[in-house]
PDB file of C-alpha atoms and ligand atoms in Angstrom:
ATOM      1  CA  UNK A   1       9.682   3.338  -7.437  1.00 96.00           C
ATOM      2  CA  UNK A   2       6.968   4.472  -9.878  1.00 98.00           C
ATOM      3  CA  UNK A   3       3.625   3.133  -8.751  1.00 98.00           C
ATOM      4  CA  UNK A   4       0.203   3.304 -10.389  1.00 98.00           C
ATOM      5  CA  UNK A   5      -2.799   2.521  -8.209  1.00 98.00           C
ATOM      6  CA  UNK A   6      -5.697   1.843 -10.560  1.00 98.00           C
ATOM      7  CA  UNK A   7      -9.370   2.021  -9.639  1.00 98.00           C
ATOM      8  CA  UNK A   8      -8.687   3.971  -6.474  1.00 98.00           C
ATOM      9  CA  UNK A   9     -10.761   7.017  -5.524  1.00 98.00           C
ATOM     10  CA  UNK A  10      -9.709   7.042  -1.854  1.00 97.00           C
ATOM     11  CA  UNK A  11      -5.989   7.630  -2.361  1.00 98.00           C
ATOM     12  CA  UNK A  12      -5.252   5.188   0.481  1.00 98.00           C
ATOM     13  CA  UNK A  13      -2.692   2.985  -1.269  1.00 98.00           C
ATOM     14  CA  UNK A  14      -1.238   5.819  -3.342  1.00 98.00           C
ATOM     15  CA  UNK A  15      -0.683   7.977  -0.263  1.00 98.00           C
ATOM     16  CA  UNK A  16       0.948   5.112   1.663  1.00 98.00           C
ATOM     17  CA  UNK A  17       3.540   4.798  -1.126  1.00 98.00           C
ATOM     18  CA  UNK A  18       4.004   8.593  -1.324  1.00 98.00           C
ATOM     19  CA  UNK A  19       4.572   8.720   2.449  1.00 98.00           C
ATOM     20  CA  UNK A  20       7.492   6.322   1.924  1.00 97.00           C
ATOM     21  CA  UNK A  21       9.068   8.470  -0.773  1.00 97.00           C
ATOM     22  CA  UNK A  22       7.739   6.745  -3.889  1.00 98.00           C
ATOM     23  CA  UNK A  23       6.450   8.383  -7.057  1.00 98.00           C
ATOM     24  CA  UNK A  24       2.890   7.081  -6.799  1.00 98.00           C
ATOM     25  CA  UNK A  25      -0.157   8.014  -8.858  1.00 98.00           C
ATOM     26  CA  UNK A  26      -3.778   6.931  -8.709  1.00 98.00           C
ATOM     27  CA  UNK A  27      -6.429   6.603 -11.390  1.00 98.00           C
ATOM     28  CA  UNK A  28     -10.197   6.253 -11.192  1.00 98.00           C
ATOM     29  CA  UNK A  29     -13.235   7.328 -13.169  1.00 98.00           C
ATOM     30  CA  UNK A  30     -14.119   9.307 -10.007  1.00 97.00           C
ATOM     31  CA  UNK A  31     -12.160  12.207  -8.524  1.00 97.00           C
ATOM     32  CA  UNK A  32      -9.766  11.410  -5.695  1.00 98.00           C
ATOM     33  CA  UNK A  33     -10.937  11.988  -2.131  1.00 96.00           C
ATOM     34  CA  UNK A  34      -7.386  12.897  -1.151  1.00 95.00           C
ATOM     35  CA  UNK A  35      -5.365  15.644  -2.780  1.00 93.00           C
ATOM     36  CA  UNK A  36      -2.105  14.411  -1.259  1.00 91.00           C
ATOM     37  CA  UNK A  37      -0.919  13.037  -4.594  1.00 91.00           C
ATOM     38  CA  UNK A  38      -1.397  12.978  -8.353  1.00 98.00           C
ATOM     39  CA  UNK A  39      -4.648  11.483  -9.636  1.00 98.00           C
ATOM     40  CA  UNK A  40      -5.848  10.746 -13.169  1.00 98.00           C
ATOM     41  CA  UNK A  41      -9.614  10.908 -13.417  1.00 98.00           C
ATOM     42  CA  UNK A  42     -10.026   8.686 -16.460  1.00 98.00           C
ATOM     43  CA  UNK A  43     -10.134   5.114 -17.719  1.00 98.00           C
ATOM     44  CA  UNK A  44      -6.920   3.328 -16.680  1.00 98.00           C
ATOM     45  CA  UNK A  45      -6.812   1.749 -20.147  1.00 98.00           C
ATOM     46  CA  UNK A  46      -6.074   5.185 -21.653  1.00 98.00           C
ATOM     47  CA  UNK A  47      -2.894   5.663 -19.603  1.00 98.00           C
ATOM     48  CA  UNK A  48       0.506   4.480 -20.920  1.00 98.00           C
ATOM     49  CA  UNK A  49       1.835   2.235 -18.168  1.00 98.00           C
ATOM     50  CA  UNK A  50       5.256   1.263 -19.551  1.00 98.00           C
ATOM     51  CA  UNK A  51       7.152   3.644 -17.252  1.00 97.00           C
ATOM     52  CA  UNK A  52       5.695   2.183 -14.035  1.00 98.00           C
ATOM     53  CA  UNK A  53       7.448  -0.410 -11.820  1.00 98.00           C
ATOM     54  CA  UNK A  54       4.341  -1.532  -9.959  1.00 98.00           C
ATOM     55  CA  UNK A  55       0.609  -1.572 -10.733  1.00 98.00           C
ATOM     56  CA  UNK A  56      -1.897  -2.176  -7.918  1.00 98.00           C
ATOM     57  CA  UNK A  57      -5.494  -2.431  -9.121  1.00 98.00           C
ATOM     58  CA  UNK A  58      -8.850  -2.627  -7.354  1.00 98.00           C
ATOM     59  CA  UNK A  59     -11.278  -3.273 -10.238  1.00 98.00           C
ATOM     60  CA  UNK A  60     -15.036  -3.213  -9.536  1.00 95.00           C
ATOM     61  CA  UNK A  61     -16.404  -6.450  -8.121  1.00 93.00           C
ATOM     62  CA  UNK A  62     -20.106  -5.690  -8.733  1.00 89.00           C
ATOM     63  CA  UNK A  63     -20.497  -8.319 -11.447  1.00 88.00           C
ATOM     64  CA  UNK A  64     -17.815 -10.697 -10.180  1.00 91.00           C
ATOM     65  CA  UNK A  65     -18.250 -11.171  -6.424  1.00 90.00           C
ATOM     66  CA  UNK A  66     -19.617 -14.536  -5.424  1.00 87.00           C
ATOM     67  CA  UNK A  67     -21.793 -12.732  -2.850  1.00 82.00           C
ATOM     68  CA  UNK A  68     -23.942 -11.561  -5.803  1.00 78.00           C
ATOM     69  CA  UNK A  69     -24.279 -15.032  -7.350  1.00 78.00           C
ATOM     70  CA  UNK A  70     -28.083 -14.923  -7.381  1.00 80.00           C
ATOM     71  CA  UNK A  71     -27.932 -12.179 -10.060  1.00 79.00           C
ATOM     72  CA  UNK A  72     -25.347 -13.893 -12.283  1.00 77.00           C
ATOM     73  CA  UNK A  73     -27.857 -15.213 -14.833  1.00 79.00           C
ATOM     74  CA  UNK A  74     -29.112 -11.694 -15.507  1.00 83.00           C
ATOM     75  CA  UNK A  75     -25.751 -10.097 -16.128  1.00 82.00           C
ATOM     76  CA  UNK A  76     -23.765 -12.353 -18.403  1.00 88.00           C
ATOM     77  CA  UNK A  77     -22.617  -9.484 -20.654  1.00 93.00           C
ATOM     78  CA  UNK A  78     -21.552  -7.269 -17.756  1.00 92.00           C
ATOM     79  CA  UNK A  79     -19.699 -10.197 -16.248  1.00 94.00           C
ATOM     80  CA  UNK A  80     -17.755 -10.876 -19.453  1.00 95.00           C
ATOM     81  CA  UNK A  81     -16.819  -7.190 -19.680  1.00 96.00           C
ATOM     82  CA  UNK A  82     -15.683  -7.193 -16.041  1.00 97.00           C
ATOM     83  CA  UNK A  83     -13.574 -10.317 -16.648  1.00 97.00           C
ATOM     84  CA  UNK A  84     -12.036  -8.721 -19.751  1.00 98.00           C
ATOM     85  CA  UNK A  85     -11.087  -5.721 -17.632  1.00 98.00           C
ATOM     86  CA  UNK A  86      -9.391  -8.028 -15.108  1.00 98.00           C
ATOM     87  CA  UNK A  87      -7.520  -9.810 -17.936  1.00 98.00           C
ATOM     88  CA  UNK A  88      -6.437  -6.439 -19.313  1.00 98.00           C
ATOM     89  CA  UNK A  89      -5.027  -5.421 -15.912  1.00 98.00           C
ATOM     90  CA  UNK A  90      -3.187  -8.719 -15.399  1.00 98.00           C
ATOM     91  CA  UNK A  91      -1.600  -8.380 -18.851  1.00 98.00           C
ATOM     92  CA  UNK A  92      -0.596  -4.710 -18.418  1.00 98.00           C
ATOM     93  CA  UNK A  93       2.993  -3.870 -19.425  1.00 98.00           C
ATOM     94  CA  UNK A  94       4.229  -3.396 -15.851  1.00 98.00           C
ATOM     95  CA  UNK A  95       6.854  -5.699 -14.249  1.00 97.00           C
ATOM     96  CA  UNK A  96       4.965  -6.175 -10.968  1.00 98.00           C
ATOM     97  CA  UNK A  97       1.189  -6.315 -10.629  1.00 98.00           C
ATOM     98  CA  UNK A  98      -1.244  -6.863  -7.748  1.00 98.00           C
ATOM     99  CA  UNK A  99      -4.966  -7.149  -8.420  1.00 98.00           C
ATOM    100  CA  UNK A 100      -7.377  -7.106  -5.475  1.00 98.00           C
ATOM    101  CA  UNK A 101     -10.961  -8.381  -5.358  1.00 96.00           C
ATOM    102  CA  UNK A 102     -13.261 -10.189  -2.940  1.00 95.00           C
ATOM    103  CA  UNK A 103     -14.038 -13.895  -3.389  1.00 94.00           C
ATOM    104  CA  UNK A 104     -15.153 -13.818  -7.004  1.00 94.00           C
ATOM    105  CA  UNK A 105     -15.518 -15.710 -10.251  1.00 94.00           C
ATOM    106  CA  UNK A 106     -12.046 -14.531 -11.246  1.00 96.00           C
ATOM    107  CA  UNK A 107     -10.912 -17.694  -9.419  1.00 96.00           C
ATOM    108  CA  UNK A 108     -12.941 -20.053 -11.609  1.00 94.00           C
ATOM    109  CA  UNK A 109     -12.800 -18.090 -14.889  1.00 95.00           C
ATOM    110  CA  UNK A 110      -9.211 -16.798 -14.917  1.00 97.00           C
ATOM    111  CA  UNK A 111      -7.152 -18.308 -12.124  1.00 97.00           C
ATOM    112  CA  UNK A 112      -7.091 -18.823  -8.397  1.00 97.00           C
ATOM    113  CA  UNK A 113      -5.690 -15.972  -6.263  1.00 98.00           C
ATOM    114  CA  UNK A 114      -2.161 -16.173  -4.913  1.00 98.00           C
ATOM    115  CA  UNK A 115      -3.260 -15.097  -1.465  1.00 98.00           C
ATOM    116  CA  UNK A 116      -6.353 -14.342   0.614  1.00 98.00           C
ATOM    117  CA  UNK A 117      -5.906 -11.776   3.355  1.00 98.00           C
ATOM    118  CA  UNK A 118      -8.139 -10.408   6.109  1.00 97.00           C
ATOM    119  CA  UNK A 119      -8.214  -6.901   7.651  1.00 97.00           C
ATOM    120  CA  UNK A 120      -7.712  -8.437  11.120  1.00 96.00           C
ATOM    121  CA  UNK A 121      -4.216  -9.515  10.010  1.00 98.00           C
ATOM    122  CA  UNK A 122      -3.339  -5.848   9.400  1.00 98.00           C
ATOM    123  CA  UNK A 123      -4.628  -4.089  12.506  1.00 97.00           C
ATOM    124  CA  UNK A 124      -8.373  -3.789  11.749  1.00 96.00           C
ATOM    125  CA  UNK A 125     -10.737  -5.899  13.877  1.00 95.00           C
ATOM    126  CA  UNK A 126     -12.889  -6.924  10.924  1.00 94.00           C
ATOM    127  CA  UNK A 127     -13.407  -9.772   8.501  1.00 94.00           C
ATOM    128  CA  UNK A 128     -13.469  -9.202   4.765  1.00 94.00           C
ATOM    129  CA  UNK A 129     -11.818 -11.913   2.702  1.00 95.00           C
ATOM    130  CA  UNK A 130      -9.692 -10.088   0.151  1.00 96.00           C
ATOM    131  CA  UNK A 131      -8.030 -11.990  -2.681  1.00 97.00           C
ATOM    132  CA  UNK A 132      -4.773 -10.932  -4.291  1.00 98.00           C
ATOM    133  CA  UNK A 133      -3.609 -12.018  -7.737  1.00 98.00           C
ATOM    134  CA  UNK A 134       0.109 -11.316  -7.875  1.00 98.00           C
ATOM    135  CA  UNK A 135       2.645 -11.032 -10.675  1.00 97.00           C
ATOM    136  CA  UNK A 136       6.308 -10.928  -9.595  1.00 97.00           C
ATOM    137  CA  UNK A 137       5.324  -9.931  -6.078  1.00 98.00           C
ATOM    138  CA  UNK A 138       5.639 -11.907  -2.835  1.00 97.00           C
ATOM    139  CA  UNK A 139       2.491 -12.471  -0.788  1.00 98.00           C
ATOM    140  CA  UNK A 140       1.937  -9.904   1.939  1.00 98.00           C
ATOM    141  CA  UNK A 141       2.810 -11.062   5.401  1.00 97.00           C
ATOM    142  CA  UNK A 142       0.480 -10.034   8.247  1.00 98.00           C
ATOM    143  CA  UNK A 143       1.693  -6.986  10.126  1.00 98.00           C
ATOM    144  CA  UNK A 144      -0.598  -6.860  13.170  1.00 97.00           C
ATOM    145  CA  UNK A 145      -3.001  -9.610  14.175  1.00 96.00           C
ATOM    146  CA  UNK A 146      -5.845  -8.142  16.223  1.00 95.00           C
ATOM    147  CA  UNK A 147      -8.909  -9.498  17.979  1.00 91.00           C
ATOM    148  CA  UNK A 148     -12.313  -8.721  16.595  1.00 78.00           C
ATOM    149  CA  UNK A 149     -13.958 -10.562  13.762  1.00 78.00           C
ATOM    150  CA  UNK A 150     -16.766  -8.178  12.973  1.00 75.00           C
ATOM    151  CA  UNK A 151     -18.192  -8.058   9.436  1.00 75.00           C
ATOM    152  CA  UNK A 152     -18.761  -4.297   9.576  1.00 70.00           C
ATOM    153  CA  UNK A 153     -19.698  -3.972   5.915  1.00 66.00           C
ATOM    154  CA  UNK A 154     -22.879  -6.004   6.389  1.00 65.00           C
ATOM    155  CA  UNK A 155     -24.122  -3.624   9.070  1.00 68.00           C
ATOM    156  CA  UNK A 156     -23.704  -0.453   7.041  1.00 70.00           C
ATOM    157  CA  UNK A 157     -26.947   1.436   6.505  1.00 71.00           C
ATOM    158  CA  UNK A 158     -28.224   1.726   2.934  1.00 76.00           C
ATOM    159  CA  UNK A 159     -27.358   4.938   1.136  1.00 81.00           C
ATOM    160  CA  UNK A 160     -25.744   6.302  -2.011  1.00 75.00           C
ATOM    161  CA  UNK A 161     -22.233   6.101  -0.552  1.00 79.00           C
ATOM    162  CA  UNK A 162     -22.529   2.624   0.988  1.00 85.00           C
ATOM    163  CA  UNK A 163     -20.554   1.008  -1.831  1.00 85.00           C
ATOM    164  CA  UNK A 164     -17.731   3.503  -1.276  1.00 86.00           C
ATOM    165  CA  UNK A 165     -17.537   2.685   2.424  1.00 84.00           C
ATOM    166  CA  UNK A 166     -17.495  -1.003   1.585  1.00 86.00           C
ATOM    167  CA  UNK A 167     -14.835  -0.738  -1.061  1.00 92.00           C
ATOM    168  CA  UNK A 168     -12.336   1.672   0.475  1.00 94.00           C
ATOM    169  CA  UNK A 169      -8.989  -0.072   1.065  1.00 97.00           C
ATOM    170  CA  UNK A 170      -8.041  -0.591   4.721  1.00 97.00           C
ATOM    171  CA  UNK A 171      -5.149   1.657   5.770  1.00 98.00           C
ATOM    172  CA  UNK A 172      -3.276  -1.246   7.410  1.00 98.00           C
ATOM    173  CA  UNK A 173      -3.332  -3.217   4.153  1.00 98.00           C
ATOM    174  CA  UNK A 174      -2.200  -0.164   2.160  1.00 98.00           C
ATOM    175  CA  UNK A 175       0.692   0.346   4.571  1.00 98.00           C
ATOM    176  CA  UNK A 176       1.717  -3.309   4.321  1.00 98.00           C
ATOM    177  CA  UNK A 177       1.725  -3.049   0.511  1.00 98.00           C
ATOM    178  CA  UNK A 178       3.902   0.072   0.622  1.00 98.00           C
ATOM    179  CA  UNK A 179       6.291  -1.343   3.251  1.00 98.00           C
ATOM    180  CA  UNK A 180       6.660  -4.803   1.728  1.00 98.00           C
ATOM    181  CA  UNK A 181       6.366  -4.124  -2.008  1.00 98.00           C
ATOM    182  CA  UNK A 182       7.959  -0.683  -2.021  1.00 97.00           C
ATOM    183  CA  UNK A 183      11.357  -2.129  -1.159  1.00 87.00           C
ATOM    184  CA  UNK A 184      11.516  -4.631  -4.027  1.00 87.00           C
ATOM    185  CA  UNK A 185      12.890  -1.989  -6.368  1.00 64.00           C
ATOM    186  CA  UNK A 186      16.397  -3.345  -6.322  1.00 57.00           C
ATOM    187  CA  UNK A 187      15.370  -6.971  -6.874  1.00 59.00           C
ATOM    188  CA  UNK A 188      14.729  -8.202 -10.374  1.00 58.00           C
ATOM    189  CA  UNK A 189      11.234  -9.613 -10.937  1.00 63.00           C
ATOM    190  CA  UNK A 190      11.428 -13.371 -10.710  1.00 58.00           C
ATOM    191  CA  UNK A 191      14.412 -13.122  -8.382  1.00 54.00           C
ATOM    192  CA  UNK A 192      12.423 -12.593  -5.238  1.00 48.00           C
ATOM    193  CA  UNK A 193      12.416 -14.586  -2.057  1.00 45.00           C
ATOM    194  CA  UNK A 194       8.982 -15.556  -0.790  1.00 42.00           C
ATOM    195  CA  UNK A 195       8.553 -13.752   2.485  1.00 41.00           C
ATOM    196  CA  UNK A 196       6.028 -16.230   3.862  1.00 39.00           C
ATOM    197  CA  UNK A 197       3.723 -18.981   2.746  1.00 39.00           C
ATOM    198  CA  UNK A 198       0.618 -17.681   0.933  1.00 43.00           C
ATOM    199  CA  UNK A 199      -2.334 -17.288   3.258  1.00 44.00           C
ATOM    200  CA  UNK A 200      -5.100 -19.146   1.521  1.00 42.00           C
ATOM    201  CA  UNK A 201      -8.275 -19.730   3.493  1.00 38.00           C
TER     202      UNK A 201
HETATM  203  C1  SAM B 301     -14.254  -1.407  -5.799  1.00 52.57           C
HETATM  204  S1  SAM B 301     -13.870   0.276  -6.110  1.00 52.57           S
HETATM  205  C2  SAM B 301     -12.230   0.313  -5.447  1.00 52.57           C
HETATM  206  C3  SAM B 301     -12.040   1.399  -4.420  1.00 52.57           C
HETATM  207  C4  SAM B 301     -10.640   1.412  -3.831  1.00 52.57           C
HETATM  208  N1  SAM B 301     -10.384   0.242  -3.003  1.00 52.57           N
HETATM  209  C5  SAM B 301     -10.364   2.685  -3.036  1.00 52.57           C
HETATM  210  O1  SAM B 301      -9.948   2.589  -1.858  1.00 52.57           O
HETATM  211  O2  SAM B 301     -10.573   3.776  -3.580  1.00 52.57           O
HETATM  212  C6  SAM B 301     -13.642   0.190  -7.861  1.00 52.57           C
HETATM  213  C7  SAM B 301     -13.318   1.533  -8.516  1.00 52.57           C
HETATM  214  O3  SAM B 301     -12.969   1.297  -9.884  1.00 52.57           O
HETATM  215  C8  SAM B 301     -13.273   2.465 -10.614  1.00 52.57           C
HETATM  216  N2  SAM B 301     -13.235   2.121 -12.053  1.00 52.57           N
HETATM  217  C9  SAM B 301     -14.110   1.347 -12.733  1.00 52.57           C
HETATM  218  N3  SAM B 301     -13.725   1.221 -14.021  1.00 52.57           N
HETATM  219  C10 SAM B 301     -12.560   1.905 -14.154  1.00 52.57           C
HETATM  220  C11 SAM B 301     -11.680   2.167 -15.248  1.00 52.57           C
HETATM  221  N4  SAM B 301     -11.911   1.663 -16.460  1.00 52.57           N
HETATM  222  N5  SAM B 301     -10.581   2.919 -15.027  1.00 52.57           N
HETATM  223  C12 SAM B 301     -10.341   3.435 -13.791  1.00 52.57           C
HETATM  224  N6  SAM B 301     -11.152   3.235 -12.716  1.00 52.57           N
HETATM  225  C13 SAM B 301     -12.239   2.487 -12.895  1.00 52.57           C
HETATM  226  C14 SAM B 301     -14.643   2.846 -10.049  1.00 52.57           C
HETATM  227  O4  SAM B 301     -14.942   4.193 -10.290  1.00 52.57           O
HETATM  228  C15 SAM B 301     -14.465   2.526  -8.562  1.00 52.57           C
HETATM  229  O5  SAM B 301     -14.115   3.679  -7.825  1.00 52.57           O
END
């Protein structure tokens, strides 16, 4: 399967797909932290995507996350641009698409997510509500429910790299994506069986 992971500097999702034998690439304005696979350091909108089977995108949430609602009035233009970027991703010419973001105004301005997952459903004892907007993909089913409901991101000390620590994809979620979405290659989009009920809330 040819996979493009957009807006990923960590290589976490890309490398999970590569480890399972897929032809996975990542793209970010930043260099990749992992040299285990191919990375395009450029705007994802400059890359022809027609040859890919799956696009997984983690667009910036800075102007979209509901946690920053008190600043919304001051950043109307940035917000519109961020929403346009999300619309562009969801309309990309790729048969299967997953877009990931925290609880955000994408829900009210574009559409509600198909699923909300938590790291503690995938082996990490933390809370961080993560929304998934899915096109021709089944919702992820939890792989390992663990105890621990710590909101680690809120306790991170300030610093230039804090946003990176907060935004890096959890390995357990990346592995679930690669295990569960990497084997859909032989099914036609639209012909899939839902693997479980969507986890909303
Ligand atoms: C919230 S972070 C996602 C990080 C990701 N979860 C990971 O593990 O690497 C959003 C990323 O989108 C990248 N980005 C923003 N605009 C982009 C664009 N037009 N094309 C590609 N990447 C972009 C940023 O540089 C940033 O690294």
